[in-house]
Coordinates of C-alpha atoms and ligand atoms in Angstrom, one line a residue:
X1 CA -3.6 21.4 -1.6
X2 CA -3.8 23.6 -4.8
X3 CA -6.4 23.6 -7.4
X4 CA -4.4 21.4 -9.8
X5 CA -4.1 17.8 -8.6
X6 CA -1.0 16.5 -9.7
X7 CA 0.6 12.9 -9.2
X8 CA 4.0 11.9 -10.1
X9 CA 4.3 8.1 -10.7
X10 CA 7.8 6.7 -10.5
X11 CA 7.8 3.1 -11.9
X12 CA 5.7 2.6 -14.8
X13 CA 5.4 -1.4 -14.6
X14 CA 2.3 -3.4 -14.2
X15 CA 1.5 -1.9 -10.8
X16 CA 2.2 1.6 -11.5
X17 CA 0.1 1.5 -14.7
X18 CA -2.7 -0.4 -13.2
X19 CA -3.0 2.5 -10.8
X20 CA -2.9 4.8 -13.6
X21 CA -5.6 3.2 -15.5
X22 CA -7.7 3.2 -12.3
X23 CA -7.3 6.6 -11.8
X24 CA -8.3 7.6 -15.4
X25 CA -11.6 5.5 -14.7
X26 CA -12.3 7.3 -11.5
X27 CA -11.3 10.9 -12.5
X28 CA -10.6 13.7 -10.0
X29 CA -7.0 14.2 -10.8
X30 CA -5.7 16.9 -13.2
X31 CA -2.0 15.7 -14.1
X32 CA -0.1 12.5 -14.0
X33 CA 3.5 12.5 -14.7
X34 CA 5.3 9.1 -15.5
X35 CA 8.8 8.7 -14.7
X36 CA 10.9 5.3 -15.1
X37 CA 14.5 4.4 -15.5
X38 CA 13.3 2.9 -18.7
X39 CA 12.3 6.3 -20.4
X40 CA 11.0 4.7 -23.7
X41 CA 8.6 2.6 -21.5
X42 CA 7.3 5.7 -19.8
X43 CA 7.0 7.5 -23.0
X44 CA 4.9 4.7 -24.3
X45 CA 2.8 4.4 -21.5
X46 CA 1.9 8.0 -21.5
X47 CA 0.9 7.8 -25.3
X48 CA -1.2 4.8 -24.8
X49 CA -3.1 6.3 -21.8
X50 CA -3.5 9.6 -23.7
X51 CA -5.0 7.8 -26.7
X52 CA -7.7 6.4 -24.3
X53 CA -8.8 9.8 -23.0
X54 CA -11.5 10.4 -25.6
X55 CA -13.3 7.4 -24.2
X56 CA -12.8 8.2 -20.6
X57 CA -15.0 10.5 -18.4
X58 CA -12.3 12.6 -17.5
X59 CA -10.0 15.3 -18.4
X60 CA -6.4 14.8 -17.5
X61 CA -2.9 15.9 -18.7
X62 CA -0.6 12.8 -18.7
X63 CA 2.8 12.8 -19.9
X64 CA 6.4 11.2 -19.4
X65 CA 8.5 13.5 -17.3
X66 CA 11.7 14.1 -15.3
X67 CA 12.2 14.5 -11.4
X68 CA 11.9 18.2 -11.7
X69 CA 8.0 17.5 -12.0
X70 CA 8.0 16.6 -8.4
X71 CA 8.4 20.4 -7.7
X72 CA 4.8 21.2 -7.7
X73 CA 3.4 17.5 -7.3
X74 CA 0.9 16.8 -4.5
X75 CA 1.5 13.2 -4.3
X76 CA 4.5 11.0 -5.5
X77 CA 3.7 7.3 -5.9
X78 CA 6.6 4.8 -5.8
X79 CA 6.0 1.6 -7.7
X80 CA 9.5 1.2 -9.0
X81 CA 11.5 -2.1 -8.6
X82 CA 12.0 -5.6 -8.9
X83 CA 8.6 -7.7 -8.2
X84 CA 8.4 -11.1 -6.7
X85 CA 9.1 -14.1 -8.8
X86 CA 7.6 -17.5 -8.2
X87 CA 8.7 -19.0 -4.9
X88 CA 10.0 -15.7 -3.6
X89 CA 9.1 -13.6 -0.6
X90 CA 8.5 -10.2 -0.5
X91 CA 11.4 -9.8 1.9
X92 CA 13.7 -11.4 -0.5
X93 CA 13.5 -8.3 -2.6
X94 CA 14.8 -6.1 0.1
X95 CA 18.4 -5.3 -1.1
X96 CA 17.9 -4.5 -4.7
X97 CA 14.7 -2.6 -3.8
X98 CA 16.2 -0.7 -1.2
X99 CA 19.0 0.5 -3.5
X100 CA 16.5 1.6 -6.1
X101 CA 14.3 3.4 -3.6
X102 CA 17.4 5.1 -2.2
X103 CA 18.5 6.5 -5.6
X104 CA 14.9 7.7 -6.3
X105 CA 14.8 9.4 -3.0
X106 CA 17.9 11.1 -3.6
X107 CA 16.3 12.4 -6.8
X108 CA 13.1 13.5 -5.0
X109 CA 15.2 15.5 -2.5
X110 CA 16.8 17.8 -5.1
X111 CA 13.4 19.0 -6.0
X112 CA 11.0 21.4 -4.1
X113 CA 8.7 18.7 -3.5
X114 CA 6.5 19.2 -0.2
X115 CA 3.9 16.6 -0.6
X116 CA 2.7 13.1 0.1
X117 CA 4.9 10.0 -0.8
X118 CA 2.8 6.9 -1.2
X119 CA 4.8 3.6 -1.5
X120 CA 3.8 0.4 -3.1
X121 CA 7.0 -1.4 -4.0
X122 CA 7.9 -4.4 -1.8
X123 CA 8.7 -5.1 0.8
X124 CA 6.4 -2.2 1.3
X125 CA 7.0 -1.9 5.2
X126 CA 10.6 -1.8 4.8
X127 CA 10.8 0.6 1.6
X128 CA 8.5 3.1 3.4
X129 CA 11.0 3.2 6.3
X130 CA 13.8 3.7 3.6
X131 CA 11.8 6.7 2.2
X132 CA 11.6 8.1 5.5
X133 CA 14.9 7.6 6.5
X134 CA 16.6 8.9 3.3
X135 CA 14.4 11.8 2.6
X136 CA 14.0 12.9 6.3
X137 CA 10.4 14.1 5.6
X138 CA 7.4 14.1 8.1
X139 CA 6.4 10.6 8.5
X140 CA 2.7 11.5 8.5
X141 CA 3.2 12.1 4.9
X142 CA 5.0 9.0 3.9
X143 CA 2.4 6.3 3.5
X144 CA 3.1 2.7 2.4
X145 CA 0.2 0.4 1.1
X146 CA 0.8 -1.9 3.9
X147 CA -1.9 -4.5 4.2
X148 CA -4.5 -2.5 2.2
X149 CA -4.4 -5.3 -0.7
X150 CA -4.6 -8.1 2.0
X151 CA -7.4 -6.6 3.8
X152 CA -9.2 -6.2 0.5
X153 CA -8.6 -9.7 -0.3
X154 CA -10.0 -10.8 3.2
X155 CA -13.1 -8.5 2.7
X156 CA -13.8 -10.1 -0.7
X157 CA -13.5 -13.6 0.4
X158 CA -15.4 -13.3 3.6
X159 CA -18.1 -11.4 1.5
X160 CA -18.3 -14.3 -0.7
X161 CA -18.2 -16.8 2.1
X162 CA -20.9 -15.1 4.0
X163 CA -22.9 -13.8 1.2
X164 CA -22.9 -10.3 2.7
X165 CA -21.6 -7.1 0.8
X166 CA -18.0 -6.6 1.2
X167 CA -19.1 -3.0 2.3
X168 CA -20.5 -4.5 5.5
X169 CA -17.3 -6.6 6.3
X170 CA -15.3 -4.6 8.6
X171 CA -11.9 -6.3 9.1
X172 CA -8.2 -5.6 8.6
X173 CA -5.3 -7.7 7.8
X174 CA -2.6 -6.3 10.1
X175 CA 1.2 -6.4 10.4
X176 CA 3.6 -6.9 7.7
X177 CA 2.4 -7.0 4.2
X178 CA 3.9 -10.6 4.2
X179 CA 3.7 -14.0 5.8
X180 CA 3.8 -12.7 9.3
X181 CA 0.4 -10.7 8.7
X182 CA -2.6 -11.6 10.8
X183 CA -6.3 -10.9 11.5
X184 CA -7.4 -9.9 15.0
X185 CA -10.8 -11.8 14.7
X186 CA -12.1 -10.2 17.9
X187 CA -12.0 -6.9 16.2
X188 CA -13.9 -7.8 13.1
X189 CA -17.6 -7.0 12.3
X190 CA -20.3 -8.0 9.9
X191 CA -22.4 -4.6 10.0
X192 CA -22.3 -3.8 13.5
X193 CA -22.3 -7.6 14.9
X194 CA -19.0 -9.2 15.8
X195 CA -17.8 -11.4 13.2
X196 CA -17.2 -14.3 15.7
X197 CA -21.0 -14.4 17.0
X198 CA -22.2 -13.9 13.3
X199 CA -20.3 -17.1 12.3
X200 CA -21.3 -18.8 15.4
X201 CA -25.0 -18.1 14.8
X202 CA -24.6 -19.3 11.1
X203 CA -23.0 -22.6 12.2
X204 CA -19.6 -21.9 11.0
X205 CA -16.3 -21.9 13.0
X206 CA -12.8 -21.0 13.5
X207 CA -11.5 -23.4 10.9
X208 CA -13.4 -21.6 8.2
X209 CA -11.9 -18.2 9.0
X210 CA -8.5 -19.7 9.4
X211 CA -8.8 -21.3 6.0
X212 CA -10.0 -17.9 4.6
X213 CA -7.1 -16.2 6.0
X214 CA -4.4 -18.7 4.5
X215 CA -6.1 -18.0 1.2
X216 CA -5.3 -14.3 1.8
X217 CA -2.0 -15.0 3.0
X218 CA -1.0 -17.3 -0.2
X219 CA -2.9 -15.1 -2.5
X220 CA 0.1 -13.4 -4.1
X221 CA 2.0 -16.8 -4.5
X222 CA -0.9 -18.2 -5.9
X223 CA -1.5 -15.4 -8.4
X224 CA 2.2 -15.4 -9.4
X225 CA 2.2 -19.0 -10.0
X226 CA -0.6 -18.6 -12.4
X227 CA 0.1 -15.2 -14.0
X228 CA 3.5 -14.1 -13.0
X229 CA 2.7 -10.9 -11.1
X230 CA -0.3 -9.3 -9.2
X231 CA -1.2 -5.7 -10.3
X232 CA -5.0 -4.9 -10.5
X233 CA -5.8 -5.2 -6.9
X234 CA -2.9 -3.1 -5.9
X235 CA -3.8 -0.6 -8.6
X236 CA -7.3 -0.3 -7.3
X237 CA -5.9 0.0 -3.7
X238 CA -3.5 2.8 -4.6
X239 CA -6.3 4.8 -6.4
X240 CA -8.4 4.4 -3.3
X241 CA -5.7 5.8 -1.1
X242 CA -5.0 8.6 -3.3
X243 CA -8.7 9.6 -3.8
X244 CA -8.9 9.5 0.0
X245 CA -5.9 11.9 0.3
X246 CA -7.1 14.3 -2.3
X247 CA -10.7 14.5 -1.3
X248 CA -9.7 14.6 2.6
X249 CA -12.0 11.8 3.3
X250 CA -10.8 10.9 6.6
X251 CA -11.8 7.3 5.9
X252 CA -10.0 4.4 7.5
X253 CA -7.4 2.3 5.7
X254 CA -5.2 -0.3 6.7
X255 CA -1.8 1.4 5.7
X256 CA 2.0 1.1 6.6
X257 CA 2.4 3.6 9.1
X258 CA 5.6 4.9 11.0
X259 CA 5.2 3.9 14.7
X260 CA 6.1 6.2 17.5
X261 CA 4.7 4.2 20.3
X262 CA 1.0 4.0 19.3
X263 CA 1.3 0.2 19.4
X264 CA 4.1 0.4 22.1
X265 CA 6.7 0.0 19.4
X266 CA 9.0 2.5 17.9
X267 CA 10.9 3.3 14.5
X268 CA 9.3 0.7 12.1
X269 CA 6.6 1.0 9.6
X270 CA 3.8 -1.6 10.0
X271 CA 0.3 -2.3 8.7
X272 CA -2.4 -0.7 11.1
X273 CA -5.8 1.0 10.6
X274 CA -5.4 4.6 10.1
X275 CA -7.4 7.8 9.2
X276 CA -6.4 9.1 5.9
X277 CA -6.8 12.6 4.7
X278 CA -5.2 15.7 3.0
X279 CA -2.4 15.8 5.4
X280 CA -1.6 12.1 5.0
X281 CA -1.8 9.8 8.1
X282 CA -4.1 11.8 10.2
X283 CA -4.4 9.3 13.1
X284 CA -3.7 5.9 13.9
X285 CA -6.5 3.5 15.4
X286 CA -5.3 1.7 18.2
X287 CA -7.2 -1.8 18.3
X288 CA -7.5 -3.5 21.7
X289 CA -5.5 -6.5 21.0
X290 CA -5.8 -9.9 23.3
X291 CA -2.8 -11.9 24.3
X292 CA -2.8 -13.9 20.9
X293 CA -3.1 -10.8 18.5
X294 CA -0.2 -9.0 20.7
X295 CA 1.9 -12.1 20.4
X296 CA 1.2 -12.0 16.5
X297 CA 1.8 -8.2 16.2
X298 CA 5.1 -8.5 18.1
X299 CA 6.3 -11.3 15.9
X300 CA 5.5 -9.3 12.8
X301 CA 7.5 -6.4 14.2
X302 CA 10.3 -8.7 14.9
X303 CA 10.4 -10.0 11.3
X304 CA 10.4 -6.3 10.2
X305 CA 12.9 -5.2 12.5
X306 CA 15.1 -8.0 11.5
X307 CA 14.8 -7.2 7.8
X308 CA 15.4 -3.5 8.5
X309 CA 18.7 -4.3 10.3
X310 CA 19.9 -6.0 7.1
X311 CA 19.7 -2.9 5.4
X312 CA 21.3 -0.6 8.2
X313 CA 24.4 0.1 6.1
X314 CA 22.5 1.2 2.9
X315 CA 20.3 3.6 4.8
X316 CA 23.0 4.9 7.4
X317 CA 24.2 7.9 5.4
Ligands
NAD1 P1 7.6 -4.1 -13.0 O1 8.6 -5.0 -13.1 O2 6.3 -4.5 -14.0 O3 7.6 -2.7 -12.9 C1 8.6 -2.1 -12.2 C2 9.2 -0.7 -13.0 O4 10.2 0.1 -12.3 C3 9.8 -1.0 -14.3 O5 9.1 -0.3 -15.4 C4 11.2 -0.5 -14.1 O6 11.9 0.1 -15.2 C5 11.0 0.5 -13.0 N1 12.3 0.8 -12.2 C6 13.2 0.2 -11.7 N2 14.2 0.8 -11.4 C7 13.8 2.1 -11.4 C8 14.5 3.2 -11.0 N3 15.5 3.4 -10.3 N4 13.8 4.5 -11.2 C9 12.7 4.5 -11.9 N5 11.9 3.2 -12.3 C10 12.6 2.3 -12.1 O7 7.0 -4.4 -11.4 P2 5.6 -4.5 -10.8 O8 4.8 -5.6 -11.1 O9 4.9 -3.2 -11.5 O10 5.8 -4.4 -9.3 C11 6.3 -3.1 -8.8 C12 6.7 -3.1 -7.3 O11 5.3 -3.3 -6.8 C13 7.3 -4.5 -7.0 O12 8.3 -4.3 -6.0 C14 6.2 -5.4 -6.5 O13 6.7 -6.3 -5.4 C15 5.2 -4.3 -5.7 N6 4.0 -4.8 -5.5 C16 3.3 -4.4 -4.4 C17 2.0 -4.8 -4.0 C18 1.7 -4.1 -2.7 O14 0.5 -4.7 -2.2 N7 2.2 -3.3 -2.2 C19 1.5 -5.7 -4.9 C20 2.0 -6.0 -5.8 C21 3.4 -5.6 -6.3

């Protein structure tokens, strides 16, 4: 990547702007361009962020822009689209957000963009696939946020429950970023001790873990019923992913990645742990699933496959 680190954010709603605010506080990015179908909103957001720069610890160029700004961008972040309303599943957003994503991809394709696309809009696994299909770009360079947020929720809740720093809770929520997600409990660690032996020693049991997973699964519904939308968590997750890419960190994040038989499944995007770096997805980590995990993974794939079929027409040309 070149010296000037440039991001184009498409969709300046709550999620996109939470990411932008998080980036300003972390630094390390030189240029942020905001695009939205509501131009006035994007212009206003750019003004508001710029006015805070004198009190931040970073120097950044932030402006409203048009699609030609993608020409020399390193990363495009997609946060455009409708968000979940109370009682709605992420999958129910599929038609409207597929059409929005498709329109955006057609615009990106007209530019000289040759970087990485990060997708956060929901249903994120399906929309990452839509981006891949419509742009035809290298799938290693199209990354969905997948279960990054679910994984952070799980690490936070387990950390609180066990009174161990979330830095030392090594666990992934896998599969669809949605109701069919799951945790492979045999692949979770506290420090370098297996989570299952740790809870056993400390007189907890599987009921405790299942209860925590249910809280993770229902977190978005719960937050939406209380404050209409969720955005800070995903904003921080997006910032984390972007920093990993720019800094070529080779850290492991549970993102939505295109499957090409790594998990014996092909042609869908789904949440699995991946090594992230400057070239996007460097490598997928294959976890050893037991029979129960394998069943849950296959179920999650089926759910996504079925949703994918429902938008076949939209992405066929
Ligand atoms: P929002 O309504 O606040 O913002 C969406 C923005 O997209 C609006 O500013 C809108 O004008 C813009 N937009 C719509 N169509 C567009 C187009 N064609 N081109 C450019 N911009 C367009 O919504 P939000 O709360 O910011 O949520 C954004 C998306 O992120 C939703 O799909 C939501 O479900 C998703 N989300 C994902 C996660 C995750 O973990 N991946 C978490 C929370 C929300």
